[in-house]
């Protein structure tokens, strides 16, 4: 005989003695249906799904502006190259919580891991849309056609295995939701292994995404191309991930406030201040590397060109400035300034990743690739579906709120 | 521990493949009889009359539509998903010169190193071929190719990559690539790369007024299967003259070789740090 107590939509507590009745009730919608987010996201998602249908029936060219000159567009540049950097928070945070045993950050570990997992899951979906012959992806997974000298092969495998690691890291929350103590015990035992390999896999695929562009040496603007791209990408993924944790946390604290108590809010502010300190240091290291590569490759001659101003805006306006804001905000314990810094940092990362993979790619070619509105709608669709799934899980599973008493 | 085991197998697998590949390389240098020299094609733009016949032969040989336009000064024609080669007319310091453009079939091709399914493949005969049953259409070959040559069918639901493969099927049967066989001006010559380089040098030495002293493709991008002779410097022919002389895959070798050590050493390091901090936390709790 089991007894499961859960909160109903109207705030009442209900106790179930039958697990299946509980689960069926859990699958029902739990929030308001006509929220501004839903009203905006549903039409875009419907349009996006229609466009994806067109893409699979008429080819990639039917909805994208890709060409022989520009084989990779916004789906790769934003969904994959930028998205993976944004999702870097998951490996940074589990490193702090499970490897360094910094208990302070534990309350946000689950939501960060969930965020990371969903980000990877949906970015892989975006990647499938971009593949011309998606069925052949099995060649890489099960086939005997291993292109082991390919950076993309190694990125792909590290990506795939890391998704599995994230799923294992998150799985105890699912077991708690299912009220399955034995399952939870087994899954929890796997956490440390998943964490250790997850961090390793992350370091390699975060840097690997930078390494993808190493062979495009003559095509990427010299201010963004350098042989340290893999290192630059992995270092910037650390503060990109931290910034996304801060940004996403500030939204979740409002949207899911019913999952939290007052104690959580005080705790959350301390966590944000700690993260801001870490971000300051990592961004400082990144800036030092930026200056070294600029001097080492003698690229300062390009600084007085149009692309040079754009580069300076990225580095000074969206790395150096938010670094000071993080530093100032952490010192004054000013959460608002830290939040502003995190948003600026995310913009800086977006600029950097797009500059390497899209804007700076064949920057001097006439008729440069500009994403079509259809590509943007599909990208938004993927983000919205991800947010819907994220919300569905947070409302049901112990992600933000405390684990059930039996844990 | 699922992830643990998977990763272990992967590392073992990669190591095994690397060892096997290493052995193969060693063996091939010892056993001479197995070795085949790379074939190539020498294109002599001094001899080329820009008739565009080779474009038609190429379309015929590969089942592609005939080109609808022909070389014209001031118009830059490009290869496409329905045309593997083009001839362009260019006004230079020595008057009108024709220049051909197609996949260079590099000695160590960037597309081959980029391809994660081995669909792009450097054959032992020299041509770089694309294999339909393996390709997943990621277009990383197009991003990596320094000559921008692989072409992709954006309008197809099952797209293919088009590029020159030096008529690999014909070469395997001991025949000559279609464009070379049909060229009425003797501007194209098929042979082993070594023979072609010797022939190209001979032409330069015998006619120093007609040729610039440079064989394009001898060193560019680590050497290419197609070799070019020209009456004018190659930048006048709008060919890529700022390419590196080492191969493009060499750019990623450092990263690739760092992967296995990181995969093996970092988990051990992380486990060590975890144990150390666990012990520290326990001590602190005991003291309290």
XYZ file of C-alpha atoms in Angstrom:
695
model
C 0.000 0.000 0.000
C 1.437 3.369 -0.958
C 0.353 6.847 -0.061
C 1.186 9.769 -2.356
C 0.223 13.311 -1.416
C 0.191 15.917 -4.146
C -0.972 19.499 -4.613
C -3.981 19.983 -6.863
C -4.468 22.794 -9.365
C -6.587 24.736 -6.867
C -3.976 24.383 -4.129
C -5.678 21.554 -2.203
C -3.745 18.516 -1.086
C -4.888 15.160 -2.334
C -3.675 11.746 -1.245
C -3.585 8.786 -3.602
C -3.269 5.158 -2.665
C -3.065 3.990 -6.273
C 0.050 4.923 -8.245
C -1.670 4.754 -11.642
C -4.478 7.098 -10.644
C -1.783 9.462 -9.376
C 0.159 9.317 -12.613
C -2.919 9.811 -14.792
C -3.766 12.886 -12.763
C -0.192 14.115 -13.098
C -0.384 14.005 -16.868
C -3.245 16.523 -16.923
C -2.438 20.205 -17.459
C -1.561 21.961 -14.240
C -1.274 25.646 -15.024
C -3.458 28.330 -16.543
C -4.037 27.804 -20.245
C -4.419 31.409 -21.456
C -1.174 32.959 -20.309
C 0.585 35.569 -22.488
C 3.403 33.081 -23.141
C 0.988 30.412 -24.366
C -0.926 32.856 -26.567
C 2.306 33.962 -28.261
C 4.046 30.593 -28.435
C 1.245 28.346 -29.727
C 0.709 30.069 -33.129
C 4.477 30.264 -33.684
C 4.873 26.586 -32.826
C 2.059 25.590 -35.201
C 3.617 27.640 -38.000
C 7.040 26.175 -37.182
C 5.743 22.606 -37.339
C 4.165 23.361 -40.725
C 7.522 24.759 -41.953
C 9.322 21.645 -40.716
C 6.824 19.594 -42.738
C 7.690 21.692 -45.832
C 11.395 21.178 -45.148
C 11.019 17.394 -45.115
C 8.851 17.284 -48.231
C 10.649 19.857 -50.409
C 14.243 19.937 -49.187
C 16.293 22.221 -46.980
C 16.407 24.978 -49.596
C 12.615 25.374 -49.492
C 12.632 27.244 -46.170
C 16.256 28.327 -45.670
C 18.565 30.843 -47.310
C 21.454 28.371 -47.333
C 23.556 28.221 -50.475
C 26.652 26.599 -51.934
C 28.672 29.474 -50.449
C 27.010 29.301 -47.034
C 26.335 25.682 -46.113
C 25.677 26.390 -42.418
C 23.117 28.945 -41.292
C 21.312 30.043 -38.170
C 20.222 26.500 -37.242
C 23.826 25.523 -36.696
C 25.143 28.942 -35.626
C 22.462 29.622 -33.029
C 20.795 26.330 -32.109
C 23.959 24.274 -31.903
C 27.046 26.488 -31.628
C 25.471 29.128 -29.349
C 23.004 26.818 -27.617
C 25.670 24.396 -26.461
C 27.645 27.257 -24.895
C 24.511 28.459 -23.102
C 23.926 24.933 -21.807
C 27.436 24.832 -20.321
C 26.015 25.662 -16.893
C 25.143 22.018 -16.297
C 28.712 20.763 -16.282
C 30.043 23.804 -14.399
C 27.479 23.428 -11.650
C 27.749 19.658 -11.163
C 31.520 20.170 -10.981
C 31.000 22.598 -8.113
C 28.359 20.514 -6.327
C 29.577 16.948 -6.825
C 33.312 17.296 -7.392
C 34.178 20.302 -5.203
C 31.352 19.459 -2.758
C 30.182 23.074 -2.582
C 26.839 22.373 -0.891
C 25.718 25.982 -1.249
C 24.937 25.463 -4.933
C 22.996 22.236 -4.498
C 19.497 23.821 -4.573
C 19.942 24.894 -8.207
C 21.752 21.742 -9.377
C 18.624 19.918 -10.544
C 17.084 22.766 -12.482
C 20.415 23.452 -14.170
C 20.875 19.822 -15.144
C 17.298 19.675 -16.438
C 17.910 22.820 -18.435
C 21.096 21.383 -19.875
C 19.480 18.078 -20.765
C 16.530 19.673 -22.539
C 18.805 22.111 -24.329
C 20.914 19.263 -25.684
C 17.877 17.187 -26.565
C 16.245 19.958 -28.567
C 19.447 21.180 -30.170
C 19.991 17.656 -31.447
C 16.512 17.858 -32.952
C 17.493 21.139 -34.613
C 20.587 19.410 -35.919
C 18.469 16.643 -37.445
C 16.450 19.267 -39.333
C 19.677 20.597 -40.786
C 20.926 17.207 -41.987
C 20.206 16.634 -45.658
C 20.041 12.878 -45.203
C 19.056 12.459 -41.551
C 18.440 8.710 -41.753
C 22.138 8.170 -42.403
C 22.953 9.457 -38.917
C 22.853 5.810 -37.862
C 26.078 5.369 -39.808
C 27.777 7.364 -37.097
C 26.074 5.600 -34.206
C 25.889 1.937 -35.205
C 27.537 1.702 -38.602
C 31.093 0.756 -39.391
C 31.745 4.106 -41.012
C 33.518 5.770 -38.148
C 35.294 8.879 -39.384
C 37.578 8.963 -36.353
C 39.761 11.687 -37.796
C 36.743 13.995 -38.003
C 36.245 16.637 -35.331
C 32.520 16.425 -36.002
C 32.552 12.690 -35.317
C 34.129 13.269 -31.916
C 31.810 16.188 -31.154
C 28.819 14.061 -32.142
C 29.763 11.154 -29.924
C 30.670 13.330 -26.958
C 27.391 15.173 -27.475
C 25.375 11.959 -27.515
C 27.061 10.410 -24.499
C 26.771 13.661 -22.590
C 23.011 13.676 -23.141
C 22.938 10.255 -21.539
C 25.060 11.503 -18.627
C 22.682 14.432 -18.078
C 19.689 12.095 -18.170
C 21.287 9.916 -15.497
C 22.137 12.982 -13.399
C 18.522 14.121 -13.548
C 16.889 10.694 -13.235
C 16.604 10.624 -9.388
C 14.090 13.490 -9.693
C 11.984 11.343 -12.046
C 12.135 8.441 -9.594
C 11.018 10.762 -6.792
C 8.124 11.918 -8.935
C 7.146 8.294 -9.605
C 7.485 7.552 -5.872
C 9.846 4.705 -6.581
C 12.401 4.583 -3.735
C 14.247 1.507 -5.001
C 14.653 2.933 -8.486
C 15.846 6.201 -6.994
C 18.491 4.397 -4.979
C 19.864 2.691 -8.077
C 19.811 5.862 -10.165
C 21.415 7.961 -7.421
C 24.279 5.504 -7.243
C 25.027 6.295 -10.888
C 25.209 10.044 -10.342
C 28.896 10.407 -9.510
C 29.977 8.356 -12.533
C 27.673 10.339 -14.792
C 28.992 13.594 -13.342
C 32.644 12.683 -13.848
C 32.162 11.509 -17.406
C 29.725 14.324 -18.108
C 32.305 16.951 -17.211
C 34.953 15.220 -19.312
C 32.612 14.917 -22.276
C 31.602 18.568 -21.882
C 35.135 19.899 -21.849
C 35.798 18.008 -25.055
C 32.666 18.832 -26.998
C 32.606 22.477 -25.898
C 36.152 22.834 -27.200
C 35.311 20.558 -30.137
C 32.700 22.999 -31.409
C 35.487 25.571 -31.631
C 37.727 22.992 -33.296
C 35.055 22.417 -35.972
C 36.056 25.722 -37.536
C 39.817 25.143 -37.524
C 39.846 23.935 -41.134
C 37.867 27.007 -42.282
C 41.027 29.009 -41.758
C 40.769 31.110 -44.929
C 37.032 31.705 -44.591
C 36.649 33.128 -41.091
C 37.639 36.726 -40.368
C 41.127 36.737 -38.783
C 39.852 38.566 -35.703
C 37.720 35.552 -34.837
C 39.824 32.756 -36.260
C 42.826 31.591 -34.292
C 44.386 28.273 -33.470
C 43.181 28.641 -29.861
C 39.507 28.500 -30.860
C 38.905 25.233 -28.952
C 40.339 26.703 -25.759
C 38.469 29.996 -26.183
C 35.210 28.102 -26.689
C 35.573 25.948 -23.594
C 36.526 28.894 -21.356
C 33.694 31.074 -22.631
C 31.229 28.205 -22.205
C 31.920 28.356 -18.452
C 30.771 31.938 -18.022
C 28.077 31.530 -20.687
C 26.626 28.659 -18.654
C 26.867 30.629 -15.402
C 25.138 33.620 -16.988
C 22.324 31.436 -18.251
C 21.863 29.969 -14.754
C 21.533 33.506 -13.347
C 19.210 34.633 -16.147
C 17.038 31.531 -16.157
C 16.992 31.497 -12.334
C 15.607 35.021 -12.181
C 12.715 33.968 -14.447
C 12.077 30.634 -12.714
C 12.014 32.329 -9.299
C 9.051 34.384 -10.505
C 7.205 31.892 -12.695
C 7.503 28.948 -10.331
C 7.350 30.949 -7.066
C 4.694 28.553 -5.734
C 7.369 25.822 -5.722
C 9.623 27.847 -3.433
C 9.529 29.242 0.088
C 11.065 32.408 1.499
C 14.195 30.614 2.625
C 14.847 29.621 -0.995
C 14.858 33.232 -2.136
C 17.509 34.303 0.385
C 19.554 31.232 -0.503
C 19.149 31.946 -4.206
C 20.570 35.463 -3.824
C 23.663 34.062 -2.113
C 24.075 31.562 -4.943
C 23.818 34.314 -7.561
C 26.469 36.408 -5.805
C 28.779 33.386 -5.673
C 28.231 32.685 -9.365
C 28.933 36.325 -10.219
C 32.336 36.066 -8.498
C 33.204 32.954 -10.498
C 32.026 34.543 -13.746
C 34.216 37.599 -13.095
C 37.336 35.477 -12.790
C 36.621 33.275 -15.804
C 35.811 36.293 -17.957
C 39.055 37.902 -16.875
C 40.933 34.786 -17.990
C 39.055 34.854 -21.305
C 39.948 38.504 -21.869
C 43.612 37.818 -21.204
C 43.473 35.031 -23.789
C 41.712 37.362 -26.230
C 44.438 39.982 -25.884
C 47.167 37.359 -26.252
C 45.668 35.949 -29.460
C 45.149 39.453 -30.853
C 48.786 40.349 -30.236
C 50.164 36.918 -31.110
C 48.477 36.773 -34.514
C 49.201 40.497 -35.136
C 45.547 41.155 -35.835
C 45.407 44.705 -34.509
C 45.628 46.026 -38.076
C 42.027 44.917 -38.587
C 40.728 46.836 -35.580
C 40.156 50.059 -37.501
C 37.893 48.371 -40.085
C 34.143 47.869 -39.848
C 34.572 44.286 -38.666
C 37.160 45.581 -36.183
C 34.621 47.910 -34.554
C 32.151 45.052 -34.391
C 34.852 42.940 -32.724
C 35.639 45.696 -30.230
C 31.941 46.047 -29.421
C 31.788 42.311 -28.674
C 34.926 42.196 -26.551
C 34.705 45.547 -24.745
C 30.950 46.036 -24.604
C 29.815 42.484 -23.951
C 32.731 40.811 -22.180
C 34.755 43.508 -20.418
C 31.779 45.627 -19.322
C 29.654 42.758 -17.956
C 32.788 41.443 -16.234
C 32.976 44.747 -14.312
C 29.250 44.591 -13.631
C 29.555 41.050 -12.232
C 32.466 42.211 -10.066
C 30.633 45.325 -8.881
C 27.341 43.488 -8.350
C 29.009 40.723 -6.335
C 30.870 43.258 -4.184
C 27.764 45.367 -3.487
C 25.503 42.289 -3.292
C 23.353 43.961 -5.944
C 21.298 41.219 -7.597
C 19.844 43.515 -10.259
C 23.277 44.498 -11.557
C 24.322 40.842 -11.637
C 21.211 40.002 -13.646
C 21.944 42.815 -16.106
C 25.536 41.554 -16.380
C 24.301 38.031 -17.092
C 22.039 39.235 -19.918
C 24.879 41.289 -21.427
C 27.213 38.315 -21.176
C 24.699 36.106 -22.971
C 24.447 38.702 -25.753
C 28.256 38.738 -25.922
C 28.379 34.955 -26.266
C 25.678 35.074 -28.936
C 27.705 37.684 -30.830
C 30.886 35.674 -30.518
C 29.406 32.380 -31.670
C 27.528 33.958 -34.568
C 30.643 35.914 -35.539
C 32.747 32.765 -35.735
C 30.207 30.514 -37.416
C 28.059 32.868 -39.479
C 28.790 36.614 -39.599
C 32.575 36.338 -39.816
C 32.322 33.276 -42.092
C 33.120 34.614 -45.586
C 32.514 38.109 -44.244
C 33.844 39.604 -47.490
C 31.595 37.690 -49.906
C 28.847 39.672 -51.623
C 25.300 38.451 -50.917
C 26.205 37.237 -47.459
C 23.853 34.723 -45.890
C 21.048 36.253 -43.853
C 18.630 33.820 -42.201
C 15.143 33.678 -43.689
C 12.168 34.402 -41.419
C 11.206 30.754 -41.821
C 14.510 29.615 -40.333
C 13.941 31.972 -37.399
C 10.397 30.682 -36.853
C 11.674 27.099 -36.779
C 14.373 28.114 -34.280
C 11.769 29.839 -32.089
C 9.527 26.771 -32.364
C 12.277 24.561 -31.008
C 12.955 26.947 -28.117
C 9.240 27.196 -27.296
C 8.714 23.434 -27.321
C 11.707 23.158 -25.011
C 10.219 25.752 -22.623
C 6.879 23.899 -22.658
C 8.541 20.606 -21.759
C 10.679 22.348 -19.137
C 7.583 23.897 -17.541
C 5.715 20.594 -17.662
C 8.515 18.857 -15.771
C 9.160 21.615 -13.200
C 5.458 21.694 -12.256
C 5.451 17.966 -11.581
C 8.834 16.745 -10.494
C 10.870 17.893 -7.499
C 13.176 20.166 -9.505
C 12.879 23.463 -7.643
C 10.882 22.291 -4.650
C 12.160 19.906 -2.000
C 12.315 16.182 -2.580
C 9.495 14.166 -0.957
C 9.940 13.245 2.718
C 10.867 9.609 2.035
C 14.171 10.595 0.381
C 27.610 2.325 -14.593
C 26.292 2.619 -18.097
C 28.085 5.769 -19.142
C 31.290 4.448 -17.722
C 31.157 1.279 -19.749
C 30.087 3.007 -22.953
C 32.863 5.471 -22.718
C 35.325 2.719 -21.982
C 34.280 0.820 -25.082
C 34.508 3.969 -27.123
C 38.034 4.709 -25.969
C 39.068 1.103 -26.532
C 37.418 1.203 -29.951
C 39.127 4.423 -30.994
C 42.470 3.208 -29.699
C 42.045 -0.065 -31.563
C 41.212 1.676 -34.807
C 44.137 4.040 -34.365
C 46.487 1.102 -33.771
C 45.138 -0.764 -36.788
C 45.518 2.333 -38.964
C 49.038 2.835 -37.685
C 49.990 -0.733 -38.570
C 48.529 -0.350 -42.033
C 50.583 2.768 -42.691
C 53.746 1.052 -41.608
C 52.982 -2.011 -43.692
C 52.290 -0.015 -46.848
C 55.739 1.548 -46.797
C 57.352 -1.865 -46.539
C 55.294 -3.727 -49.132
C 55.916 -1.886 -52.386
C 53.711 -4.106 -54.558
C 50.499 -2.909 -52.827
C 51.299 0.696 -53.465
C 49.539 2.652 -56.191
C 50.683 6.108 -57.135
C 48.101 8.883 -56.993
C 46.704 9.743 -60.384
C 46.141 13.355 -61.321
C 45.136 15.594 -64.197
C 47.313 18.375 -65.578
C 45.396 21.360 -66.927
C 47.349 23.689 -69.223
C 45.521 26.985 -69.613
C 48.013 28.041 -72.315
C 46.613 25.286 -74.526
C 42.976 25.649 -73.492
C 40.759 27.332 -76.102
C 37.762 27.609 -73.792
C 35.509 25.573 -76.089
C 33.634 24.233 -73.071
C 33.607 20.744 -74.577
C 34.894 19.245 -71.347
C 31.856 20.656 -69.504
C 29.611 18.718 -71.874
C 31.707 15.541 -71.629
C 31.582 15.846 -67.839
C 27.792 16.222 -67.865
C 27.528 13.208 -70.187
C 29.785 11.023 -68.072
C 27.963 11.858 -64.839
C 24.361 11.990 -66.030
C 23.997 15.730 -65.471
C 22.226 18.301 -67.685
C 24.259 20.160 -70.302
C 25.366 23.664 -69.315
C 23.236 26.389 -70.907
C 25.928 29.074 -71.038
C 29.534 29.189 -72.217
C 32.729 30.957 -71.073
C 32.463 34.743 -71.401
C 34.818 37.483 -70.224
C 33.436 39.341 -67.222
C 31.098 36.538 -66.212
C 32.208 34.333 -63.299
C 30.588 30.956 -63.692
C 30.654 28.577 -60.782
C 30.283 24.856 -60.377
C 26.916 23.877 -58.972
C 24.862 20.900 -57.844
C 24.216 20.167 -61.557
C 27.643 21.075 -62.959
C 30.886 19.567 -61.716
C 33.270 21.741 -63.731
C 33.258 25.133 -65.431
C 35.608 26.967 -67.777
C 35.836 30.731 -67.332
C 37.297 33.373 -69.642
C 39.371 35.984 -67.865
C 40.948 39.173 -69.209
C 44.562 39.191 -67.976
C 47.804 41.079 -68.594
C 48.420 38.613 -71.456
C 44.967 38.936 -72.947
C 42.100 36.502 -72.660
C 43.000 33.343 -70.722
C 40.718 30.418 -69.955
C 40.736 28.696 -66.624
C 38.983 25.596 -65.478
C 37.471 25.096 -62.060
C 36.468 21.867 -60.346
C 37.226 19.843 -57.182
C 41.012 19.639 -56.865
C 41.042 16.088 -55.412
C 43.584 17.039 -52.712
C 46.278 14.656 -51.550
C 45.076 15.025 -47.962
C 41.572 16.418 -48.439
C 39.909 18.625 -45.818
C 36.517 17.186 -46.799
C 37.768 13.665 -46.079
C 39.027 14.639 -42.631
C 35.830 16.564 -41.961
C 33.490 13.745 -42.931
C 32.233 11.867 -39.897
C 30.859 8.953 -41.897
C 33.764 8.478 -44.319
C 31.418 9.355 -47.181
C 34.144 11.624 -48.564
C 36.961 9.245 -49.240
C 40.459 9.586 -50.655
C 40.908 6.488 -52.802
C 44.285 4.840 -53.135
C 44.252 5.784 -56.824
C 43.990 9.467 -55.949
C 40.432 10.614 -56.687
C 38.388 11.877 -53.743
C 35.007 10.221 -54.051
C 31.649 10.816 -52.376
C 29.712 7.747 -51.284
C 25.968 8.152 -51.250
C 25.138 5.345 -48.832
C 27.252 6.893 -46.064
C 26.635 10.649 -46.281
C 24.220 12.193 -43.785
C 24.164 15.595 -45.448
C 25.742 17.665 -42.674
C 27.725 19.788 -45.159
C 30.770 19.985 -42.899
C 32.834 19.064 -45.991
C 31.601 22.275 -47.619
C 32.552 24.329 -44.559
C 36.034 22.789 -44.471
C 36.999 22.666 -48.162
C 39.508 25.454 -48.887
C 38.431 25.459 -52.556
C 34.679 25.505 -51.778
C 33.994 22.652 -54.136
C 31.450 20.150 -52.747
C 28.008 21.175 -54.018
C 24.771 20.211 -52.274
C 21.230 19.769 -53.630
C 19.215 22.115 -51.421
C 16.051 21.458 -53.384
C 16.012 17.698 -52.846
C 14.590 15.576 -50.043
C 17.408 13.087 -50.546
C 20.215 15.426 -51.581
C 23.517 14.308 -53.068
C 26.904 16.025 -53.114
C 28.257 16.821 -56.585
C 31.927 17.316 -57.245
C 34.614 16.132 -59.636
C 35.922 12.674 -58.767
C 38.202 12.447 -61.822
C 35.773 9.856 -63.266
C 36.811 7.334 -60.646
C 34.760 4.560 -62.279
C 36.674 4.981 -65.546
C 40.046 5.106 -63.764
C 39.251 1.835 -62.023
C 38.640 0.255 -65.432
C 42.001 1.555 -66.627
C 40.455 4.281 -68.766
C 40.974 8.034 -68.939
C 38.623 10.612 -67.339
C 35.984 11.835 -69.816
C 37.182 15.441 -70.007
C 40.788 14.407 -70.705
C 39.798 11.819 -73.298
C 37.708 14.276 -75.305
C 39.774 17.473 -75.078
C 40.635 18.442 -78.709
C 43.371 20.896 -77.690
C 45.475 18.574 -75.556
C 44.973 20.992 -72.668
C 44.230 18.146 -70.265
C 46.604 15.315 -69.487
C 45.950 12.301 -67.301
C 48.672 10.322 -65.541
C 50.328 9.705 -62.233
C 50.940 12.850 -60.270
C 54.698 12.298 -60.470
C 54.644 12.024 -64.267
C 52.431 15.084 -64.565
C 54.700 17.198 -62.358
C 57.669 16.177 -64.507
C 55.728 17.008 -67.682
C 54.624 20.371 -66.266
C 58.204 21.283 -65.327
C 59.359 20.277 -68.786
C 56.797 22.580 -70.426
C 57.848 25.478 -68.168
C 61.549 24.933 -68.910
C 61.057 24.549 -72.656
C 58.748 27.542 -73.018
C 59.725 30.018 -70.302
C 58.002 32.892 -72.165
C 54.664 31.136 -72.284
C 54.393 29.891 -68.703
C 54.817 31.395 -65.254
C 57.222 29.321 -63.179
C 54.630 27.856 -60.867
C 52.652 24.622 -60.908
C 49.455 25.356 -59.045
C 48.519 22.328 -56.962
C 52.051 21.049 -56.455
C 52.127 22.406 -52.909
C 48.802 24.231 -52.424
C 46.755 22.723 -49.577
C 49.374 20.004 -49.203
C 49.275 19.119 -52.901
C 46.282 18.430 -55.142
C 45.353 15.850 -57.776
C 44.591 18.541 -60.341
C 47.652 20.519 -61.413
C 47.542 23.844 -63.270
C 49.854 25.637 -65.677
C 49.230 29.256 -66.559
C 50.651 32.038 -68.771
C 49.976 34.610 -66.026
C 50.334 34.596 -62.214
C 47.523 32.556 -60.701
C 45.984 35.444 -58.792
C 45.147 36.996 -62.183
C 43.115 33.866 -62.906
C 41.237 34.555 -59.651
C 42.478 31.301 -58.154
C 43.052 31.067 -54.420
C 46.704 31.989 -53.992
C 46.727 32.589 -50.218
C 46.176 28.949 -49.279
C 48.597 27.265 -46.906
C 51.044 24.737 -48.306
C 50.510 22.216 -45.519
C 47.364 20.134 -45.656
C 44.172 21.431 -44.054
C 43.522 18.351 -41.900
C 46.843 19.175 -40.197
C 45.037 22.113 -38.579
C 42.888 19.793 -36.467
C 45.508 17.174 -35.649
C 46.554 18.843 -32.398
C 42.995 18.896 -31.144
C 42.220 15.341 -32.219
C 45.309 13.943 -30.550
C 44.430 15.753 -27.309
C 41.046 14.032 -27.064
C 42.107 10.553 -25.941
C 44.428 11.787 -23.133
C 41.728 14.148 -21.826
C 39.111 11.383 -22.001
C 41.335 9.143 -19.934
C 43.083 11.525 -17.525
C 40.344 14.022 -16.671
C 37.953 11.462 -15.093
C 40.766 10.224 -12.851
C 41.596 13.779 -11.817
C 37.942 14.596 -11.135
C 37.502 11.448 -9.042
C 40.594 12.382 -7.046
C 39.333 15.895 -6.346
C 35.949 14.485 -5.391
C 37.517 12.074 -2.881
C 39.663 14.849 -1.439
C 36.790 17.273 -0.926
C 34.586 14.517 0.477
C 37.217 13.715 3.078
C 37.595 17.398 3.939
C 33.861 17.871 4.365
C 33.666 14.799 6.570
C 36.487 16.065 8.795
C 34.753 19.401 9.183
C 31.521 17.672 10.137
C 33.322 15.477 12.663
C 34.901 18.497 14.311
C 31.591 20.238 14.733
